[in-house]
Amino acid sequence: MTDIKKFLRKNKICPACIAKKAMAATQIHLNGADRFSNGVALTPMGWASWNLFRNRINENLIEEIAKAMRDSGLAECGYQYVNIDDCWMSSSRDADGRLQGDLGTFPSGIKTLCEKVNALGLKLGIYTSNGTLTCEDLPSSLYHERTDAETFAEWGVEYFKYDFCHNIPIPSNAPEISKVTLTLPGKADGIVLHAEDAELRGNAILLSDPKMADTGRYVTGLESGGGSMIFSNVDIPEDGTYTLTLCLHKTGLKDKYLEIVINDTDVYTLTEPGTKGFTPEGRNQITVSLRKGLNTFKFHNPIASKMDSAARQYRNMAMELQRATKLVAEKNGTDEKPICFSICEWGRNRPWIWGHTAGNLWRTTPDIRPTWLSIIGIYEATVRLYKHAGPGNWNDPDMLEVGNGKLTDDENKAHFSLWCMLAAPLILGNDLRAFIRPDGSVDKDNKVLKIISNKAAIAINQDKLGVQCRRINTNGLTDVLVKPLENNEIAVCLLNKGPREAEVSFSIRDIAKESFVNLPKADEYEIYDIWDDKEFEAKDTVSKKLAPHSVKLYRIKAD
């Protein structure tokens, strides 16, 4: 257990802290009307290139992996996404400012590769970062969200992992506004909204600077979600695209951010660089769509923390992805291909609190590695977040390392079992080509293939209730996990995290009393041992001796 604690400290994972924050945020999550939904409901299953191949990828490798996924029977088991991670893109965008495949390793282009993968009955996934560069310092999507979302949709990709390297947080500071003008192109006269005429809320206050022209009055205090200025019942003479000019009071060298909310529905954003000039006045312009009649304008900066910034940036990309897939479908007269959106900001900004408003899955921890300590450390952090997972929105403890490194057969089974119990995305990271013999036949005796294609284990992961397991008992080295399943059944996992054999037991009748399960009372219960592939019956207590780093995985129903 000491080694596990050291791993958690080294990787800055605090399970107790995560649990405390998770419980505090419970009310934010599951009943929110703002849940992100794009029809990608079941837990995603597939493969990704990073864990094993890192930067050593090319279009031939991806196509070979896709064929191996189909030929090995993994596609039949539910694996469908073939995801290209970092290093697929060229170091420069094309002449139109769009991302393009590496000219040497992906010369046919991602659209052509996507068509080849689709022809195999599978789906292609892509990757960039929510920063100025990817983790491998290649072009990324921050400030290019709309262009990149449209590019991915036009290529036909159906999975998108959005990393967090080289991220630039949205500033919490806000500009100081003296007036707002609204003009139509080609017209000199427009509408002028003076700061002193605004309704001020929260920390917003009106100040004066005698060095400024006009009245010299301006509004400050719009930063960090603390204040806002509102102009209600602004009479717009005709529908159209207007130039909105913010007349600013220059102050400070820090970057500033502002959101302009029109009629409570349309949100426009702008960033004001730190300013220092010879005059106290500045301006910033954007174009906005306005309707004829009375309109309301709200100016504020809701970003109070780095968590707010991350949530806003990921929500923005989610919105652009949904817009892009709809746009492409309408343009081509085809069915819409929703893009499964994977938020990968490593759990730094508590994505389990806001991830359900922005994507289908969110990483809960730093990157996984093919070691027992890494697997257990990530499990410890994620098992406490059960209240935040649900159909279409999942806690993501990262890709599977089954078959990688020096993991033993017991450790591989335990790793896969835990991810199934956690209702985690099952994204493989090993070389699927190893399952295909030189003559093209499938190596059905391959131990790794047997684990990841165990349909009974996968059924627990893919259960339609979409409920993550709860840990109902632990002594630090051994755990008992329970996951409710449809048809009033349950899955129970016994876990031995320690280096020595240990006996673990549970009472079926006590589990049946738990408020989060619907297991009926019965004289006896039918129990299916998933890894030993055998059935037995029990009246109540089940006790098993577990080897080091191993599990027992059961499916239980009333007889």
XYZ file of C-alpha atoms in Angstrom:
559
model
C 0.000 0.000 0.000
C 2.942 2.319 0.623
C 3.952 2.091 -3.038
C 0.437 3.059 -4.112
C 0.481 6.112 -1.827
C 3.878 7.153 -3.215
C 2.550 6.869 -6.766
C -0.480 8.998 -5.921
C 1.692 11.700 -4.333
C 4.209 11.703 -7.210
C 1.444 12.123 -9.785
C -0.436 14.694 -7.664
C -3.503 12.461 -7.375
C -5.430 12.989 -4.142
C -8.349 10.514 -4.022
C -9.695 11.989 -0.773
C -9.649 15.501 -2.247
C -11.377 14.245 -5.384
C -14.036 12.527 -3.292
C -14.703 15.645 -1.217
C -15.025 17.865 -4.278
C -17.105 15.252 -6.077
C -19.639 15.040 -3.265
C -19.875 18.836 -3.041
C -20.681 19.035 -6.732
C -23.228 16.229 -6.900
C -26.223 18.522 -7.295
C -24.641 20.215 -10.287
C -24.545 17.100 -12.381
C -27.107 14.505 -13.113
C -30.344 16.466 -13.302
C -28.971 19.463 -15.173
C -30.878 20.627 -18.229
C -27.598 21.618 -19.819
C -26.321 18.070 -20.252
C -24.290 17.592 -23.434
C -26.009 15.106 -25.709
C -25.194 14.059 -29.255
C -26.708 10.592 -29.432
C -23.464 8.782 -28.609
C -25.007 6.977 -25.658
C -23.197 3.757 -24.782
C -19.692 3.746 -23.338
C -17.246 4.229 -26.227
C -15.150 1.221 -27.241
C -12.193 1.257 -29.588
C -8.435 1.639 -29.904
C -5.974 4.548 -29.796
C -2.420 4.882 -31.029
C -0.676 6.744 -28.191
C -0.010 4.157 -25.478
C 2.113 1.889 -27.642
C 3.111 3.758 -30.794
C 3.467 7.355 -29.543
C 4.816 9.421 -32.472
C 5.638 6.378 -34.633
C 2.396 6.337 -36.609
C 1.431 6.432 -40.275
C -1.632 5.789 -42.409
C -0.619 2.192 -43.211
C -0.345 1.343 -39.503
C -3.777 2.797 -38.773
C -5.335 0.858 -41.638
C -3.615 -2.361 -40.485
C -4.936 -1.848 -36.954
C -8.450 -1.289 -38.298
C -8.272 -4.511 -40.324
C -6.980 -6.397 -37.286
C -9.854 -5.033 -35.191
C -12.312 -6.392 -37.724
C -10.582 -9.697 -38.470
C -9.864 -10.582 -34.830
C -13.540 -10.335 -33.889
C -13.064 -7.258 -31.708
C -15.424 -5.222 -33.870
C -18.089 -7.859 -33.282
C -17.487 -7.430 -29.525
C -18.324 -3.731 -29.773
C -15.001 -2.033 -30.472
C -15.647 0.502 -33.218
C -13.401 3.567 -32.949
C -9.891 3.588 -34.417
C -8.380 6.714 -32.910
C -5.290 8.520 -34.164
C -3.568 10.345 -31.319
C -0.883 13.050 -31.480
C 1.580 13.365 -34.394
C -0.826 12.733 -37.260
C -0.769 16.344 -38.444
C 1.667 18.350 -40.540
C 3.685 21.030 -38.770
C 1.867 23.656 -40.846
C -1.722 24.307 -41.788
C -2.697 24.399 -45.464
C -3.219 27.541 -47.568
C -6.778 27.860 -46.204
C -5.617 27.674 -42.600
C -6.876 24.107 -42.116
C -5.121 21.233 -40.391
C -3.695 18.626 -42.745
C -2.159 15.193 -42.333
C 1.618 14.865 -42.136
C 2.753 15.079 -45.739
C 5.124 12.138 -45.313
C 3.322 9.708 -43.002
C -0.289 10.510 -43.971
C 0.123 11.508 -47.646
C -3.345 10.307 -48.695
C -5.006 12.625 -46.202
C -7.257 11.923 -43.240
C -10.476 12.003 -45.286
C -9.247 9.154 -47.480
C -8.090 7.199 -44.419
C -11.460 7.767 -42.787
C -13.219 6.363 -45.851
C -11.025 3.248 -45.732
C -11.757 2.701 -42.028
C -15.480 3.284 -42.587
C -15.412 0.709 -45.398
C -14.277 -1.840 -42.783
C -17.381 -1.085 -40.732
C -15.425 1.003 -38.220
C -15.103 4.680 -37.258
C -12.069 6.949 -37.282
C -11.070 9.216 -34.414
C -8.771 12.248 -34.430
C -6.813 14.333 -31.906
C -5.652 17.876 -31.170
C -5.141 19.940 -28.029
C -7.034 22.742 -26.306
C -3.896 24.843 -26.543
C -1.687 26.682 -28.979
C 0.191 23.425 -29.737
C -0.385 19.723 -29.152
C 1.611 17.847 -26.512
C 4.163 17.046 -29.222
C 4.336 20.737 -30.261
C 2.312 20.468 -33.463
C -0.537 22.751 -34.645
C -3.548 22.652 -32.365
C -7.070 24.019 -32.041
C -7.183 26.832 -29.486
C -8.455 29.913 -31.374
C -9.163 27.637 -34.401
C -12.182 25.811 -32.969
C -14.680 26.526 -35.735
C -12.266 25.849 -38.585
C -11.020 22.599 -37.065
C -14.485 21.343 -36.112
C -15.670 21.896 -39.685
C -12.544 20.176 -41.024
C -13.089 17.095 -38.849
C -16.768 16.933 -39.791
C -15.954 17.239 -43.496
C -13.411 14.433 -43.175
C -16.109 12.278 -41.565
C -14.320 11.481 -38.289
C -16.562 10.341 -35.430
C -14.364 10.602 -32.331
C -12.313 13.558 -31.142
C -9.839 13.579 -28.259
C -9.101 17.129 -27.124
C -5.943 17.342 -25.004
C -4.795 20.169 -22.690
C -1.148 20.842 -23.541
C -0.034 24.455 -24.093
C -3.388 25.712 -22.848
C -3.793 29.451 -22.307
C -6.476 30.136 -19.686
C -9.129 32.732 -20.402
C -8.285 35.888 -18.406
C -10.476 36.646 -15.406
C -9.886 40.397 -15.862
C -12.392 42.465 -17.830
C -12.042 45.682 -19.843
C -13.493 48.956 -18.579
C -16.227 50.283 -20.881
C -17.116 53.937 -21.522
C -19.677 53.428 -24.288
C -20.913 51.021 -26.963
C -21.807 51.931 -30.546
C -23.846 49.868 -33.016
C -23.614 50.677 -36.737
C -24.637 49.074 -40.004
C -22.014 48.839 -42.788
C -21.875 51.996 -44.872
C -23.866 54.078 -42.394
C -22.136 56.768 -40.380
C -24.854 57.204 -37.789
C -25.521 54.490 -35.309
C -26.810 53.755 -31.838
C -24.680 54.944 -28.902
C -25.033 53.330 -25.476
C -23.324 55.377 -22.741
C -21.900 53.749 -19.629
C -23.862 56.034 -17.316
C -27.134 54.766 -18.838
C -26.427 51.071 -18.124
C -27.992 48.996 -15.371
C -25.125 47.883 -13.129
C -25.219 44.659 -11.145
C -22.917 43.084 -8.588
C -19.476 44.675 -8.368
C -19.919 46.875 -11.436
C -19.494 50.581 -10.657
C -19.344 53.835 -12.608
C -16.149 55.915 -12.396
C -14.781 59.023 -14.103
C -11.497 59.961 -15.790
C -11.175 63.669 -16.699
C -8.571 62.810 -19.357
C -11.165 60.985 -21.428
C -13.351 62.600 -24.090
C -17.151 62.851 -23.921
C -18.377 62.387 -20.361
C -15.207 60.651 -19.196
C -17.316 58.077 -17.362
C -16.759 54.349 -17.604
C -17.851 51.095 -15.957
C -15.385 48.871 -14.123
C -15.840 45.769 -11.925
C -16.978 43.362 -14.650
C -14.291 40.763 -13.924
C -14.328 37.316 -12.309
C -18.067 36.828 -12.522
C -18.551 39.606 -10.005
C -20.411 42.231 -11.982
C -22.251 43.063 -15.185
C -23.574 46.028 -17.148
C -26.872 45.704 -18.968
C -28.655 47.752 -21.600
C -32.310 46.746 -21.890
C -34.867 47.643 -24.556
C -32.347 48.860 -27.126
C -34.440 49.653 -30.218
C -32.772 48.242 -33.345
C -34.169 49.774 -36.572
C -33.715 46.736 -38.839
C -32.417 43.170 -38.945
C -28.798 42.900 -39.935
C -25.143 42.392 -39.110
C -23.939 45.320 -37.047
C -20.496 46.492 -36.061
C -20.352 46.645 -32.276
C -17.599 48.962 -31.066
C -16.554 48.933 -27.441
C -15.055 52.245 -26.380
C -12.650 51.382 -23.589
C -10.825 53.010 -20.725
C -7.265 51.705 -20.946
C -5.940 50.212 -17.759
C -3.211 47.739 -16.828
C -1.018 45.400 -18.804
C -3.000 42.221 -18.110
C -5.062 40.582 -20.864
C -8.801 40.961 -20.450
C -11.846 38.970 -21.552
C -15.451 39.953 -22.095
C -18.656 38.162 -23.011
C -21.449 40.019 -24.736
C -24.780 38.253 -24.288
C -27.549 39.457 -26.603
C -31.163 38.618 -25.750
C -29.969 35.938 -23.304
C -29.222 33.577 -26.202
C -26.402 34.810 -28.455
C -22.962 34.985 -26.863
C -20.027 36.838 -28.404
C -16.562 36.945 -26.889
C -13.514 39.115 -27.249
C -10.090 39.305 -25.690
C -8.475 42.675 -25.010
C -4.665 42.658 -24.765
C -2.971 44.495 -21.962
C -2.763 48.139 -22.969
C -0.426 51.028 -22.338
C -0.647 53.989 -24.679
C -0.420 57.730 -24.903
C -4.174 58.186 -24.496
C -6.574 56.686 -21.945
C -9.034 55.603 -24.642
C -9.132 52.437 -26.734
C -11.605 50.431 -28.758
C -12.420 46.885 -29.763
C -14.806 45.791 -32.515
C -16.776 42.703 -33.428
C -19.751 42.032 -35.704
C -23.045 40.857 -34.230
C -26.378 39.746 -35.675
C -29.286 41.815 -34.379
C -33.012 41.661 -34.916
C -35.367 44.550 -35.507
C -37.080 45.727 -32.350
C -36.116 45.729 -28.698
C -32.890 43.946 -27.759
C -30.992 43.407 -24.511
C -27.206 43.523 -24.144
C -25.242 42.155 -21.192
C -21.493 42.725 -20.763
C -19.527 40.671 -18.228
C -16.634 38.277 -17.666
C -17.914 35.085 -15.956
C -14.448 33.517 -15.669
C -13.486 33.417 -11.991
C -11.024 30.508 -12.022
C -8.975 28.202 -14.229
C -11.792 25.664 -13.898
C -14.235 28.190 -15.369
C -11.776 28.794 -18.200
C -11.332 25.114 -19.038
C -15.063 24.452 -18.890
C -15.808 27.409 -21.173
C -13.152 26.395 -23.726
C -14.309 22.772 -23.886
C -17.953 23.816 -24.127
C -17.028 26.094 -26.991
C -15.437 23.233 -28.924
C -18.408 20.986 -28.152
C -20.745 23.610 -29.600
C -18.578 23.930 -32.712
C -18.488 20.156 -33.221
C -22.270 19.905 -33.054
C -22.653 22.878 -35.354
C -20.152 21.419 -37.831
C -21.672 17.931 -38.071
C -25.115 19.424 -38.637
C -23.747 21.836 -41.247
C -21.945 19.092 -43.189
C -24.997 16.806 -43.117
C -27.213 19.579 -44.483
C -24.633 20.513 -47.119
C -24.220 16.934 -48.367
C -27.808 15.811 -47.864
C -26.673 12.935 -45.639
C -27.383 11.685 -42.140
C -25.500 13.553 -39.442
C -22.405 11.807 -38.047
C -22.088 12.921 -34.417
C -18.551 13.177 -33.083
C -17.889 11.497 -29.742
C -16.117 14.237 -27.753
C -13.346 13.151 -25.368
C -12.256 15.834 -22.891
C -8.639 15.202 -21.928
C -7.552 17.837 -19.424
C -6.168 15.244 -16.959
C -8.563 16.026 -14.098
C -6.766 19.284 -13.305
C -9.924 21.398 -13.285
C -12.399 18.893 -11.849
C -14.059 18.012 -15.161
C -16.415 15.598 -13.392
C -18.224 18.755 -12.189
C -18.750 20.364 -15.603
C -17.830 17.674 -18.150
C -21.441 16.606 -18.620
C -22.131 20.060 -20.115
C -19.264 19.813 -22.606
C -18.567 16.279 -23.788
C -19.186 12.547 -23.762
C -16.258 11.642 -21.516
C -13.678 13.409 -19.414
C -10.301 12.282 -18.143
C -10.129 12.043 -14.368
C -6.350 11.781 -13.894
C -2.938 12.205 -15.540
C -1.835 9.705 -18.211
C -1.896 5.990 -17.506
C 1.204 3.792 -17.772
C 1.502 -0.020 -18.148
C 2.269 -0.657 -14.465
C 0.161 -1.971 -11.619
C 0.783 1.145 -9.514
C -0.431 3.412 -12.307
C -3.577 1.346 -12.858
C -4.450 1.199 -9.166
C -3.628 4.862 -8.587
C -5.999 5.915 -11.364
C -8.637 3.470 -10.156
C -8.425 4.937 -6.632
C -9.098 8.421 -7.977
C -11.936 7.432 -10.309
C -13.893 4.962 -8.177
C -14.985 7.844 -5.931
C -16.646 9.748 -8.772
C -19.571 7.373 -9.294
C -22.252 10.069 -8.958
C -20.968 11.906 -12.012
C -21.179 9.164 -14.660
C -24.213 8.355 -16.762
C -25.289 7.330 -20.271
C -23.514 9.535 -22.783
C -21.345 11.281 -20.152
C -18.555 9.212 -18.590
C -15.654 9.378 -16.178
C -12.585 8.403 -18.210
C -9.658 6.821 -16.316
C -7.662 6.842 -19.584
C -6.940 4.236 -22.242
C -6.393 0.578 -21.451
C -2.880 -0.794 -21.047
C -3.995 -4.437 -21.290
C -1.290 -6.262 -23.256
C 1.333 -3.541 -22.806
C 4.452 -3.406 -20.651
C 5.111 -6.255 -18.229
C 1.608 -6.655 -16.844
C 0.836 -10.231 -15.789
C -2.228 -12.141 -16.910
C -3.874 -11.497 -13.519
C -3.058 -7.787 -13.724
C -4.474 -7.552 -17.246
C -7.708 -9.213 -16.121
C -7.920 -6.974 -13.080
C -7.278 -3.846 -15.162
C -9.977 -4.777 -17.681
C -12.433 -5.775 -14.938
C -12.005 -2.498 -13.078
C -12.585 -0.429 -16.215
C -15.719 -2.493 -16.921
C -16.990 -1.881 -13.387
C -16.205 1.831 -13.640
C -18.346 2.062 -16.810
C -15.202 3.516 -18.356
C -14.553 3.899 -22.078
C -12.793 0.750 -23.298
C -10.141 2.237 -25.553
C -7.428 -0.340 -26.249
C -3.783 0.661 -26.595
C -1.980 -2.533 -27.607
C -0.927 -3.874 -31.009
C -4.016 -5.589 -32.397
C -2.017 -7.002 -35.291
C -0.489 -9.519 -32.847
C -3.806 -11.384 -32.844
C -3.552 -12.242 -36.542
C -1.220 -15.077 -37.602
C 0.910 -14.781 -40.769
C -1.578 -16.985 -42.633
C -4.398 -14.566 -41.771
C -6.080 -16.752 -39.153
C -6.917 -15.493 -35.678
C -4.785 -16.574 -32.709
C -7.739 -17.483 -30.498
C -5.396 -18.743 -27.762
C -3.825 -15.315 -27.300
C -4.350 -14.453 -23.614
C -4.713 -10.728 -24.212
C -7.305 -11.269 -26.949
C -9.286 -13.560 -24.642
C -9.394 -10.833 -21.996
C -10.427 -7.891 -24.152
C -12.974 -9.963 -26.103
C -14.707 -11.448 -23.044
C -18.290 -10.606 -23.920
C -19.594 -11.199 -20.408
C -17.166 -8.638 -18.989
C -17.926 -6.205 -21.821
C -21.662 -6.591 -21.126
C -21.066 -5.248 -17.615
C -19.306 -2.227 -19.074
C -21.972 -1.673 -21.724
C -25.003 -2.215 -19.477
C -27.798 0.136 -20.503
C -28.299 1.551 -17.020
C -24.948 3.263 -17.424
C -24.173 3.179 -13.694
C -20.622 3.287 -12.377
C -19.740 0.875 -9.590
C -19.470 1.818 -5.937
C -16.905 0.521 -3.485
C -18.900 -0.861 -0.559
C -16.010 -2.319 1.428
C -12.234 -1.906 1.661
C -9.409 -2.527 4.079
C -6.869 -0.660 1.964
C -5.539 -3.730 0.198
C -8.759 -5.471 -0.819
C -11.959 -3.931 -2.181
C -15.511 -5.049 -2.900
C -17.192 -3.228 -5.797
C -20.858 -3.375 -6.783
C -22.372 -2.214 -10.087
C -26.150 -2.234 -10.668
C -27.230 -3.810 -13.967
C -30.485 -3.884 -15.890
C -33.071 -6.594 -15.165
C -32.432 -6.204 -11.408
C -29.020 -7.874 -11.615
C -25.670 -6.762 -10.206
C -21.983 -7.172 -10.931
C -19.585 -7.710 -8.036
C -15.828 -7.380 -8.299
C -13.419 -8.552 -5.613
C -10.043 -6.838 -5.890
C -6.730 -7.692 -4.257
C -4.415 -4.711 -4.720
C -1.701 -6.099 -2.497
C 1.432 -8.180 -3.133
C 0.214 -11.231 -1.164
C -2.682 -13.656 -1.389
C -5.763 -12.369 0.418
C -9.228 -13.661 1.237
C -12.141 -11.432 0.264
C -15.807 -12.026 1.012
C -19.170 -10.346 0.597
C -22.752 -10.860 1.676
C -25.282 -10.922 -1.146
C -28.114 -10.190 1.275
C -26.301 -7.116 2.613
C -25.710 -5.870 -0.936
C -29.416 -6.361 -1.679
C -30.154 -3.905 1.147
C -28.086 -1.158 -0.486
C -30.287 1.678 -1.719
C -28.520 1.942 -5.093
C -29.237 -1.660 -6.199
C -32.469 -3.439 -7.104
C -31.473 -7.031 -6.420
C -34.580 -8.898 -5.207
C -34.519 -10.958 -2.045
C -34.287 -14.671 -2.749
C -33.532 -17.959 -1.041
C -30.645 -18.486 -3.435
C -28.762 -16.468 -6.032
C -27.347 -17.515 -9.382
C -23.732 -16.407 -9.744
C -21.706 -16.417 -12.915
C -17.914 -16.304 -12.515
C -16.896 -14.347 -15.584
C -13.195 -15.185 -15.804
C -13.571 -18.863 -14.843
C -16.670 -19.159 -17.075
C -18.728 -21.158 -14.628
C -21.964 -20.833 -12.683
C -22.768 -21.656 -9.083
C -25.426 -20.819 -6.516
C -25.133 -19.222 -3.090
C -27.582 -18.405 -0.337
C -25.614 -15.442 0.963
C -21.908 -15.117 1.698
C -19.288 -15.677 -0.989
C -15.645 -15.885 0.075
C -12.651 -16.321 -2.214
C -8.884 -16.332 -1.939
C -7.346 -13.935 -4.442
C -3.813 -14.060 -5.791
C -1.786 -10.834 -5.658
C -2.957 -8.149 -8.093
C -6.032 -10.087 -9.145
C -9.816 -9.973 -9.196
C -12.909 -12.105 -9.128
C -15.713 -10.787 -11.311
C -19.279 -12.000 -10.882
C -22.696 -11.377 -12.381
C -25.468 -12.117 -9.876
C -29.240 -12.451 -10.118
C -31.996 -13.796 -7.913
C -32.814 -17.466 -8.511
